[in-house]
Coordinates of C-alpha atoms and ligand atoms in Angstrom, one line a residue:
X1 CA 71.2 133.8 128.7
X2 CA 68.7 134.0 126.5
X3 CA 69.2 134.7 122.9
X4 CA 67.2 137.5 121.5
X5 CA 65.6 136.0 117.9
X6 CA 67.7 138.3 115.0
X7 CA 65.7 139.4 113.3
X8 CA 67.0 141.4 110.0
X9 CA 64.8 143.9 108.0
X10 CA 65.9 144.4 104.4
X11 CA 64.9 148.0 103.1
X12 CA 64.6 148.1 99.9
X13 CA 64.7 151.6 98.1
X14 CA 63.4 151.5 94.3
X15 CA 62.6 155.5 93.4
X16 CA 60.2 155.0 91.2
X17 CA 60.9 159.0 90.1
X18 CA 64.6 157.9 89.0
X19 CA 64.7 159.6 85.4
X20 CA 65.8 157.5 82.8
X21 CA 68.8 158.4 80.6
X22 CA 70.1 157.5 77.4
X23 CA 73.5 158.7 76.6
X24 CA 74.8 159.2 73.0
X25 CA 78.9 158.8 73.0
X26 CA 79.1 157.1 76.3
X27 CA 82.9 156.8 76.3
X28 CA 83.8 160.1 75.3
X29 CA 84.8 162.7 77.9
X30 CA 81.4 164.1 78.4
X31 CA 79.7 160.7 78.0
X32 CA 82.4 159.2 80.8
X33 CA 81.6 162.1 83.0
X34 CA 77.7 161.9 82.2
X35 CA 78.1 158.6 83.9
X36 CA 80.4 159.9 86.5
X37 CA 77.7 162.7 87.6
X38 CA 75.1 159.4 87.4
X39 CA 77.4 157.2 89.5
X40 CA 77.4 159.8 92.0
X41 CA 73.9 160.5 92.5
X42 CA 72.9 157.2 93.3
X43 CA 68.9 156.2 93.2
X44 CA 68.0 159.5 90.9
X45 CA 68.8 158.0 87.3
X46 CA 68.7 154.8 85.3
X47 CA 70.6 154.4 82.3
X48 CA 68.5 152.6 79.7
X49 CA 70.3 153.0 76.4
X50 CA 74.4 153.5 75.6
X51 CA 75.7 154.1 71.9
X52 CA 79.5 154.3 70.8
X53 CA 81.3 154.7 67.4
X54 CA 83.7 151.8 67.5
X55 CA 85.4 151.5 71.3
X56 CA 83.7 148.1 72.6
X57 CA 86.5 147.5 75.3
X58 CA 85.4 150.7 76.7
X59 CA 81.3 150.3 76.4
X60 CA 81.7 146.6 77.7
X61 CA 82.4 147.9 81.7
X62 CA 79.9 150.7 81.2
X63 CA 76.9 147.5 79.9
X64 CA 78.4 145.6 83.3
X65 CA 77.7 149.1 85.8
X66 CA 74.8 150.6 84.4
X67 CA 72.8 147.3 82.5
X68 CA 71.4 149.4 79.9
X69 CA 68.4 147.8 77.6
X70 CA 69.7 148.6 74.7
X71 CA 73.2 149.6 73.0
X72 CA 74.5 150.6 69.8
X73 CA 77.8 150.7 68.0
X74 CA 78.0 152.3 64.8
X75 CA 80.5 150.9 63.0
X76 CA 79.3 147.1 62.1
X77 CA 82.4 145.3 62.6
X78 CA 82.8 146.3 66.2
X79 CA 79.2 145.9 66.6
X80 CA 79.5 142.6 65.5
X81 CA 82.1 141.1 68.0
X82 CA 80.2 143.1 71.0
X83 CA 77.5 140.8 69.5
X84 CA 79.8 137.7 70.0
X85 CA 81.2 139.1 73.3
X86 CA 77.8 139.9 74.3
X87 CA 75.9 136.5 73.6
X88 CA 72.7 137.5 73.3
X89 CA 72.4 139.4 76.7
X90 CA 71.1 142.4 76.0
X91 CA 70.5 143.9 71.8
X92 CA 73.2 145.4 69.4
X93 CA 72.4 147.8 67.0
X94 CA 74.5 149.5 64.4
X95 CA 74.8 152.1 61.6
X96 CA 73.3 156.0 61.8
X97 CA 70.0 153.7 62.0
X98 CA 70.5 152.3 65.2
X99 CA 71.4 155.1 66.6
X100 CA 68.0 157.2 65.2
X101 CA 66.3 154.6 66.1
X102 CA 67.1 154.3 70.1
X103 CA 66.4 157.8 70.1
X104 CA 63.1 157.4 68.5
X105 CA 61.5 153.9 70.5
X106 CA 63.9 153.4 73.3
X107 CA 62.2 154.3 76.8
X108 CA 63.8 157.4 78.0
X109 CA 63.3 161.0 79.6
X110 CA 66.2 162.0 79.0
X111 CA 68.5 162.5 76.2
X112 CA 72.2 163.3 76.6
X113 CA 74.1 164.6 73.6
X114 CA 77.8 163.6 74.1
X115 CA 78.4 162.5 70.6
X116 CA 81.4 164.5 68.5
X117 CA 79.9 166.0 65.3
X118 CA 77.5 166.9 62.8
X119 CA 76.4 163.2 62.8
X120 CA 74.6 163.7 66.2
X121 CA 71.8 166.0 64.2
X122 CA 69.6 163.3 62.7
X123 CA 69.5 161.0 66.5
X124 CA 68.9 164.5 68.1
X125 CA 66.4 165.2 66.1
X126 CA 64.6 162.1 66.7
X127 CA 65.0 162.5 70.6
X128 CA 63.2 165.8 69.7
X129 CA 60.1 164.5 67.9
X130 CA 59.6 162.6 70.9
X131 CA 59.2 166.3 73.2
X132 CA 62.5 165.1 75.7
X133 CA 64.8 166.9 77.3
X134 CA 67.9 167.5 75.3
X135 CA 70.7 167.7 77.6
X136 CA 73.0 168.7 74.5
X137 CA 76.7 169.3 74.6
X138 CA 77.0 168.3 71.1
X139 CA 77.4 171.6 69.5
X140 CA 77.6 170.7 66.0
X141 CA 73.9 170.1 66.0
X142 CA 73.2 173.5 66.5
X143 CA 75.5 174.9 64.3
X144 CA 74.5 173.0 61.3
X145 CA 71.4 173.4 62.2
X146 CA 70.1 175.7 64.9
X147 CA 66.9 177.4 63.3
X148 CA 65.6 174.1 62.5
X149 CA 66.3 172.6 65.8
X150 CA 64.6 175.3 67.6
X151 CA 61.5 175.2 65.0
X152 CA 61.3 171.5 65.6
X153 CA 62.0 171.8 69.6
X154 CA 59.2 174.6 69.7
X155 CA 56.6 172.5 67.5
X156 CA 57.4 169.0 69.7
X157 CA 57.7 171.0 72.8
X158 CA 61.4 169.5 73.3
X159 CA 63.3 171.3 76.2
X160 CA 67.2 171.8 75.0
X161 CA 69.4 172.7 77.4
X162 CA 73.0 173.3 77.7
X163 CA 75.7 171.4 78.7
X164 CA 79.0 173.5 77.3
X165 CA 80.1 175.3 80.2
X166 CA 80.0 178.7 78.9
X167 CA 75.7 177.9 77.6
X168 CA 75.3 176.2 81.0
X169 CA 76.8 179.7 82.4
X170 CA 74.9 181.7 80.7
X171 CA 71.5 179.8 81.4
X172 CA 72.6 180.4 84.7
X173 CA 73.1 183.8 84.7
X174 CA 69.6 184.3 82.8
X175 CA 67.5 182.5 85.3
X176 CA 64.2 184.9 86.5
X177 CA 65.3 187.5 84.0
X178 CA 64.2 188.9 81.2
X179 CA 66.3 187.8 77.3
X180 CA 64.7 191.3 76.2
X181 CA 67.0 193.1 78.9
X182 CA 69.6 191.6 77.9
X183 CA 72.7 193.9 76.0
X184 CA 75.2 191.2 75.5
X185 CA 76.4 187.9 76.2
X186 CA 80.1 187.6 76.7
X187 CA 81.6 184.1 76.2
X188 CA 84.9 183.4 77.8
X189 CA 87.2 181.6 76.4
X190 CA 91.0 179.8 78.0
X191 CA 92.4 180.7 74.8
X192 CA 94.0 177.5 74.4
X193 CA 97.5 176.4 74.2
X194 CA 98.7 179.1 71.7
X195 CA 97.6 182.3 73.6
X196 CA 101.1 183.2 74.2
X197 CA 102.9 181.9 71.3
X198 CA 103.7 184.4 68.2
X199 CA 101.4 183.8 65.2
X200 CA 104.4 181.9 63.5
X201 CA 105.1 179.1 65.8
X202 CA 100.7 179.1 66.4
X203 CA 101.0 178.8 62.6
X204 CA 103.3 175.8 62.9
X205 CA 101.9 174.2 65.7
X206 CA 102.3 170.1 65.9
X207 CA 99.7 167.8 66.8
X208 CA 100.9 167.2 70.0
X209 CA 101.4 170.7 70.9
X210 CA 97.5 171.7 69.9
X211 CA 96.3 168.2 71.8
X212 CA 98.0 170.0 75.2
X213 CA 95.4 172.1 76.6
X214 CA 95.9 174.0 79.8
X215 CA 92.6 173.5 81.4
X216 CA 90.4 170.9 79.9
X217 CA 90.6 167.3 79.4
X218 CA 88.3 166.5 76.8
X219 CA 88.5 164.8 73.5
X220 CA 90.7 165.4 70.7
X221 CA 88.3 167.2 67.8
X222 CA 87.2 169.7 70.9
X223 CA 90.9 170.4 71.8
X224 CA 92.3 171.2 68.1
X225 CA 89.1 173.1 67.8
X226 CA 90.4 175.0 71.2
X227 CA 93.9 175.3 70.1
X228 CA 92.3 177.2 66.7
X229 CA 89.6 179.0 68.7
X230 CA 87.2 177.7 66.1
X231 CA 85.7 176.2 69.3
X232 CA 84.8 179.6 70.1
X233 CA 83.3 180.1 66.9
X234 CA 81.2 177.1 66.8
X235 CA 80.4 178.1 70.7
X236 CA 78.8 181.9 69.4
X237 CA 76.8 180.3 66.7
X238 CA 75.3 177.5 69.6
X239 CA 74.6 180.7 71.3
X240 CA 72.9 182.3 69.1
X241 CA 70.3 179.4 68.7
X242 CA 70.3 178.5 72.3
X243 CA 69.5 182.2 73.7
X244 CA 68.0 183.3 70.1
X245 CA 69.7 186.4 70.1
X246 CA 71.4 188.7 67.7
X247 CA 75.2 187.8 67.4
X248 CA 76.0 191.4 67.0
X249 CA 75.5 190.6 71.1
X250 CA 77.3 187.9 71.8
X251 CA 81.2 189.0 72.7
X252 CA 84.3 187.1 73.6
X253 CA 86.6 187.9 76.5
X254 CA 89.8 185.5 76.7
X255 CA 89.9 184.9 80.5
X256 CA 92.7 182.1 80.9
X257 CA 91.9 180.8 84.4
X258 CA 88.8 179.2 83.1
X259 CA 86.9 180.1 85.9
X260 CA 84.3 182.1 85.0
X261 CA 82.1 180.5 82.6
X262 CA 80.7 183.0 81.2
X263 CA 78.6 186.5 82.1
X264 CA 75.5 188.3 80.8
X265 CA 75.4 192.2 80.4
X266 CA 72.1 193.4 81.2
X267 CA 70.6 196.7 79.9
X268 CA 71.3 198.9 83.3
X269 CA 74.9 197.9 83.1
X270 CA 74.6 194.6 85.3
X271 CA 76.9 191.9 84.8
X272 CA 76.2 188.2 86.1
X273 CA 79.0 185.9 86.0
X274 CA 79.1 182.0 87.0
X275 CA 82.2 180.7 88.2
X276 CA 83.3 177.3 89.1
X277 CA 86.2 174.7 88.4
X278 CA 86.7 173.7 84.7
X279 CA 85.1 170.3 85.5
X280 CA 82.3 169.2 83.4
X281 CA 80.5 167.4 85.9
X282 CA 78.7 170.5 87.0
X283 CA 76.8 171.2 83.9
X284 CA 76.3 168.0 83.2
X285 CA 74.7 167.7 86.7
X286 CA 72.4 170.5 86.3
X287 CA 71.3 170.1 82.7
X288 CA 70.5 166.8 84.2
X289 CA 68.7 168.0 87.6
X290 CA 67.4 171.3 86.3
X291 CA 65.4 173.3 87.6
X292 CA 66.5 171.6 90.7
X293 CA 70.5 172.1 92.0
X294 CA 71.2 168.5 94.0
X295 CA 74.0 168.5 96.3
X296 CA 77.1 166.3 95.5
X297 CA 80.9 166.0 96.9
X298 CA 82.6 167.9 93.3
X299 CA 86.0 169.8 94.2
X300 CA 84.9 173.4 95.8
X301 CA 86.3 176.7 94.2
X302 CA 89.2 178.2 96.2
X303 CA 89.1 181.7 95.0
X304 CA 92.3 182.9 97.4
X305 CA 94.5 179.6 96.1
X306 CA 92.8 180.7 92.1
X307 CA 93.9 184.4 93.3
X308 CA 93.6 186.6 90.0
X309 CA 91.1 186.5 87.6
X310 CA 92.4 187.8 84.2
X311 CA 90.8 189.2 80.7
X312 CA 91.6 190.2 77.4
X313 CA 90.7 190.8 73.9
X314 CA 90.7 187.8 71.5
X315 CA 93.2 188.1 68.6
X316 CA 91.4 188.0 65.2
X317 CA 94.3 188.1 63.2
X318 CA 96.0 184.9 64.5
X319 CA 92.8 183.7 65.2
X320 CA 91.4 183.4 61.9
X321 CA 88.9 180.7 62.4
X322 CA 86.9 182.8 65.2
X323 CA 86.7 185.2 62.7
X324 CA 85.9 182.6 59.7
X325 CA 83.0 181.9 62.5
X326 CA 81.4 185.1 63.1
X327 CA 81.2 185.9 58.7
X328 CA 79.3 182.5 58.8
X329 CA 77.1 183.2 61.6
X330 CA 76.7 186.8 59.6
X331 CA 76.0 184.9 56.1
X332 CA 73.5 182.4 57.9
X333 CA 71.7 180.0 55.9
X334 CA 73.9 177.0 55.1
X335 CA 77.7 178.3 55.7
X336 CA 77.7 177.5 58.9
X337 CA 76.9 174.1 58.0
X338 CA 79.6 173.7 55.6
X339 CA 81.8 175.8 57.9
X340 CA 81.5 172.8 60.4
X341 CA 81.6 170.2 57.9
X342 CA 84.8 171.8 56.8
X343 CA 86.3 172.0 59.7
X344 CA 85.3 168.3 60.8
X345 CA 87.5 167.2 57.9
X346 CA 90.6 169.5 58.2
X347 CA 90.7 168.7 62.2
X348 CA 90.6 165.2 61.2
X349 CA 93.3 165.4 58.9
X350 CA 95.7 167.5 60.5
X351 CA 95.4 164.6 63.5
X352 CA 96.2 162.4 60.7
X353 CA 99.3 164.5 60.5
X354 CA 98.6 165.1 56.4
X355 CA 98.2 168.7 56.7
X356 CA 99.7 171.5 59.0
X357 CA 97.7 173.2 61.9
X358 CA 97.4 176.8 59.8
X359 CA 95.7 174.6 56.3
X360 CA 92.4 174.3 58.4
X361 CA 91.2 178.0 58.0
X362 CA 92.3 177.7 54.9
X363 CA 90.5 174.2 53.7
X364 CA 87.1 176.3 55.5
X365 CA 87.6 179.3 53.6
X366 CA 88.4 177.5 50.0
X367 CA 85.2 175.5 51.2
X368 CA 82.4 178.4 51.9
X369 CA 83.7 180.1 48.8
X370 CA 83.0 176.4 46.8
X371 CA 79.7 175.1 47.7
X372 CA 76.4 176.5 46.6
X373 CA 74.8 178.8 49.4
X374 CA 71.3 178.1 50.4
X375 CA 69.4 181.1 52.4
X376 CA 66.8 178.9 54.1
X377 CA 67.8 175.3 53.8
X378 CA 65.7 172.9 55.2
X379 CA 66.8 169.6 56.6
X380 CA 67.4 167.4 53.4
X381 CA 69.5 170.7 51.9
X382 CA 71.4 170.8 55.2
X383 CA 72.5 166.9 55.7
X384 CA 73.2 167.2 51.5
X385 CA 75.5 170.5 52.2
X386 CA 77.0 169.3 54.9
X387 CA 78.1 165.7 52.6
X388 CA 79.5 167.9 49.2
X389 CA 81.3 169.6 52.1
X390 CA 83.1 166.9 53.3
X391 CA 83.7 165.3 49.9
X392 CA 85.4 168.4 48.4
X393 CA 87.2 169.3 51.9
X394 CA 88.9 165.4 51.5
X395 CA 90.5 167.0 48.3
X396 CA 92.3 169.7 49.6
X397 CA 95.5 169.9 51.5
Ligands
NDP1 P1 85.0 162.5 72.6 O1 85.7 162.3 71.3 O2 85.7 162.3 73.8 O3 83.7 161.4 72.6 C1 82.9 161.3 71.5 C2 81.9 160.2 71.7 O4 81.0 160.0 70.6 C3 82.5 158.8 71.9 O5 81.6 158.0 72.7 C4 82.6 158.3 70.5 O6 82.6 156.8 70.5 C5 81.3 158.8 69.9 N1 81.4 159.1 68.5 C6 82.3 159.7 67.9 N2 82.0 159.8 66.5 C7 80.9 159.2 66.3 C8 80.1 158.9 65.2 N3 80.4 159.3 64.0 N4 79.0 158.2 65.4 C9 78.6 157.7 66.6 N5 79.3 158.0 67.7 C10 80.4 158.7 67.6 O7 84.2 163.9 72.5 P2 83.9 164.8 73.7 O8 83.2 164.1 74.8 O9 85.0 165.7 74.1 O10 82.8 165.8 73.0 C11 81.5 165.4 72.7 C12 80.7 166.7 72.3 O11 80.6 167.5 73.4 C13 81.4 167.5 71.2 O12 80.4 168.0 70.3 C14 82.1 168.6 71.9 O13 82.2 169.8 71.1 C15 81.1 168.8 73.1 N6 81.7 169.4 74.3 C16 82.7 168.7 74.9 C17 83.3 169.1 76.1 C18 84.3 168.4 76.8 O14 84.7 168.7 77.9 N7 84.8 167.3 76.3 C19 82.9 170.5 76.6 C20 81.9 171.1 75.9 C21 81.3 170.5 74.8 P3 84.0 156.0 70.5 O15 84.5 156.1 71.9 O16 83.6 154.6 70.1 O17 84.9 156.7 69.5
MG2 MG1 82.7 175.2 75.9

């Protein structure tokens, strides 16, 4: 018999479209998931940059997967043994200024936002400066500082676009329509862990208890924020500046299944919803595709297994910091800056364990009434408000 030669062919598939992506807060939930919704969508993006706050065990398999160029750690002492670890293999940087400056001279196209906090603003505006996409789920940035971020986005031509699930919704809902014919936005909202519990035991809630949401798995600063519905607060001021438009029209409807995302009420009556799991890799995925929709393998919606859809008014009263929210969004300027920056430091503390869960309104309130109010602050004013914040919130208890 003769042999037939073998002949192998090697195809080799490089797309030189694949977008490149840096992600800031790579092993948080939305950063893990960012990479998840990468993972899955093989040959479409490269990760060239990674940055952390201190967890090296968890960035060190992330380097191995996705060989980024370029990673930083912000706190030094961790940086430092990732250094050691490391040995040279790819470059280390540290401190707020290696993370400003990744987003400022590394090569990407596009910029994801996972970070926790007001201390994403100053990389996110450098990612801006350059005219990226901003795929931003850090929502702090936009509280602190929405008008400026859109001035700055609009001036750099920087496209910002959602990645909460209820922005992502809404962005949905408004696609080929008109913001002008819109009447009202309505944000849903699981109402956390506490929607059945009587304002006493919400009042005296443990850590524990407030870390145990029903729906979401995410990381701990978003789910006391839940628990409080502060996270609702924070999500109508992001609203505000992502849709620019009047909060007098932005609602919230508790709707516990966390399957509608959230709707749009247009001016002949209309409602648009979009529904879906609560699983973050969706608007992650299409804050990252957009305008395109790429199919992928996520878990379907089973609307007969879901089977009832249910709404109902938020409670004010024993929700005080939704409504500490709204009076900031109402007094503009720089409370809600401080409002954040308050709130960063009483969530902190009370997963410290040294205050109790119904302090934090408190420590927020004692805080807008405390430092000086500034009607049109501009950057400088904001990052200095949002530091007195923080260093007369540590005093309180
Ligand atoms: P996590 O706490 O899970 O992750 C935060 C990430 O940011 C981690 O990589 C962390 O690094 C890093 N980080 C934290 N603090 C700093 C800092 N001071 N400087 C530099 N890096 C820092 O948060 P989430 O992923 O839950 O949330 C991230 C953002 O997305 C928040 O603004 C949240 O409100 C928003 N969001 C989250 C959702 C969710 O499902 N989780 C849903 C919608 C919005 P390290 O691991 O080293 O600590
Ligand atoms: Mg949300």
């Amino acid at each position: 018999m003769i042999k037939k030669p073998l002949i192998i062919t090697f195809v080799v598939t490089f797309n030189y479209n694949m977008k490149k992506v840096l992600v800031l807060g790579s092993t948080g939930s939305i950063g893990n998931n960012t990479l998840n919704v990468i993972r899955n969508l093989p040959g479409q993006f490269k990760v060239t940059a990674l940055t952390v706050n201190t967890r090296i065990d968890l960035l060190k398999p992330q380097i191995e997967e996705f060989n980024p160029e370029i990673v930083v750690v912000k706190e030094e002492k961790p940086a430092e043994e990732l250094r050691k670890r490391l040995n040279g293999k790819i470059e280390v940087l540290s401190g707020i200024k290696g993370l400003c400056s990744v987003a400022s001279g590394c090569e990407y196209d596009i910029f994801i936002g996972a970070m926790v906090g007001s201390a994403g603003l100053a990389p996110t505006i450098e990612a801006i400066k350059r005219g990226k996409r901003i795929a931003l789920a850090n929502k702090e940035t936009l509280v602190v500082a929405g008008e400026l971020v859109n001035e700055l986005s609009k001036k750099y031509n920087a496209e910002i676009l959602p990645v909460d699930s209820e922005h992502s919704a809404i962005f949905q809902c408004l696609a080929g329509e008109n913001i002008n014919q819109v009447e009202k936005i309505i944000l849903t909202a699981s109402g956390g862990p506490f929607l059945h519990n009587s304002k006493n035991d919400f009042l005296n809630a443990t850590v524990e208890e407030a870390l145990n949401h029903p729906n979401w798995k995410m990381g701990n600063k978003i789910t006391i924020d839940s628990a409080s519905m502060m996270n609702k607060g924070l999500e109508v001021i992001e609203a505000k500046w992502l849709f620019n438009i009047a909060q007098d029209k932005i609602d919230v409807v508790i709707h516990p299944q966390s399957i509608i995302h959230s709707m749009v009420q247009f001016w002949d009556g209309s409602i648009k919803a979009q529904l879906g799991l609560p699983d973050m890799k969706l608007p992650i995925q299409y804050a990252l595709t957009y305008p395109e929709r790429l199919q992928n393998n996520n878990l379907r919606t089973n609307l007969p297994l879901i089977g009832q859809l249910t709404f109902f008014e938020p409670d004010l009263d024993k929700f005080e910091c939704l409504k500490i929210a709204y009076a900031a969004l109402n007094t503009g300027g720089s409370a809600p800056c401080v409002l954040n920056a308050a709130n960063e430091v009483a969530v902190d503390k009370f997963l410290k364990g040294t205050i109790k869960f119904s302090r934090i309104p408190y420590i927020i309130n004692k805080s807008l009434e405390k430092i000086e109010h500034f009607n049109q602050p501009d950057l400088d004013i904001i990052f200095q408000c949002d530091k007195l914040t923080r260093e007369f919130a540590a005093g309180l208890s």
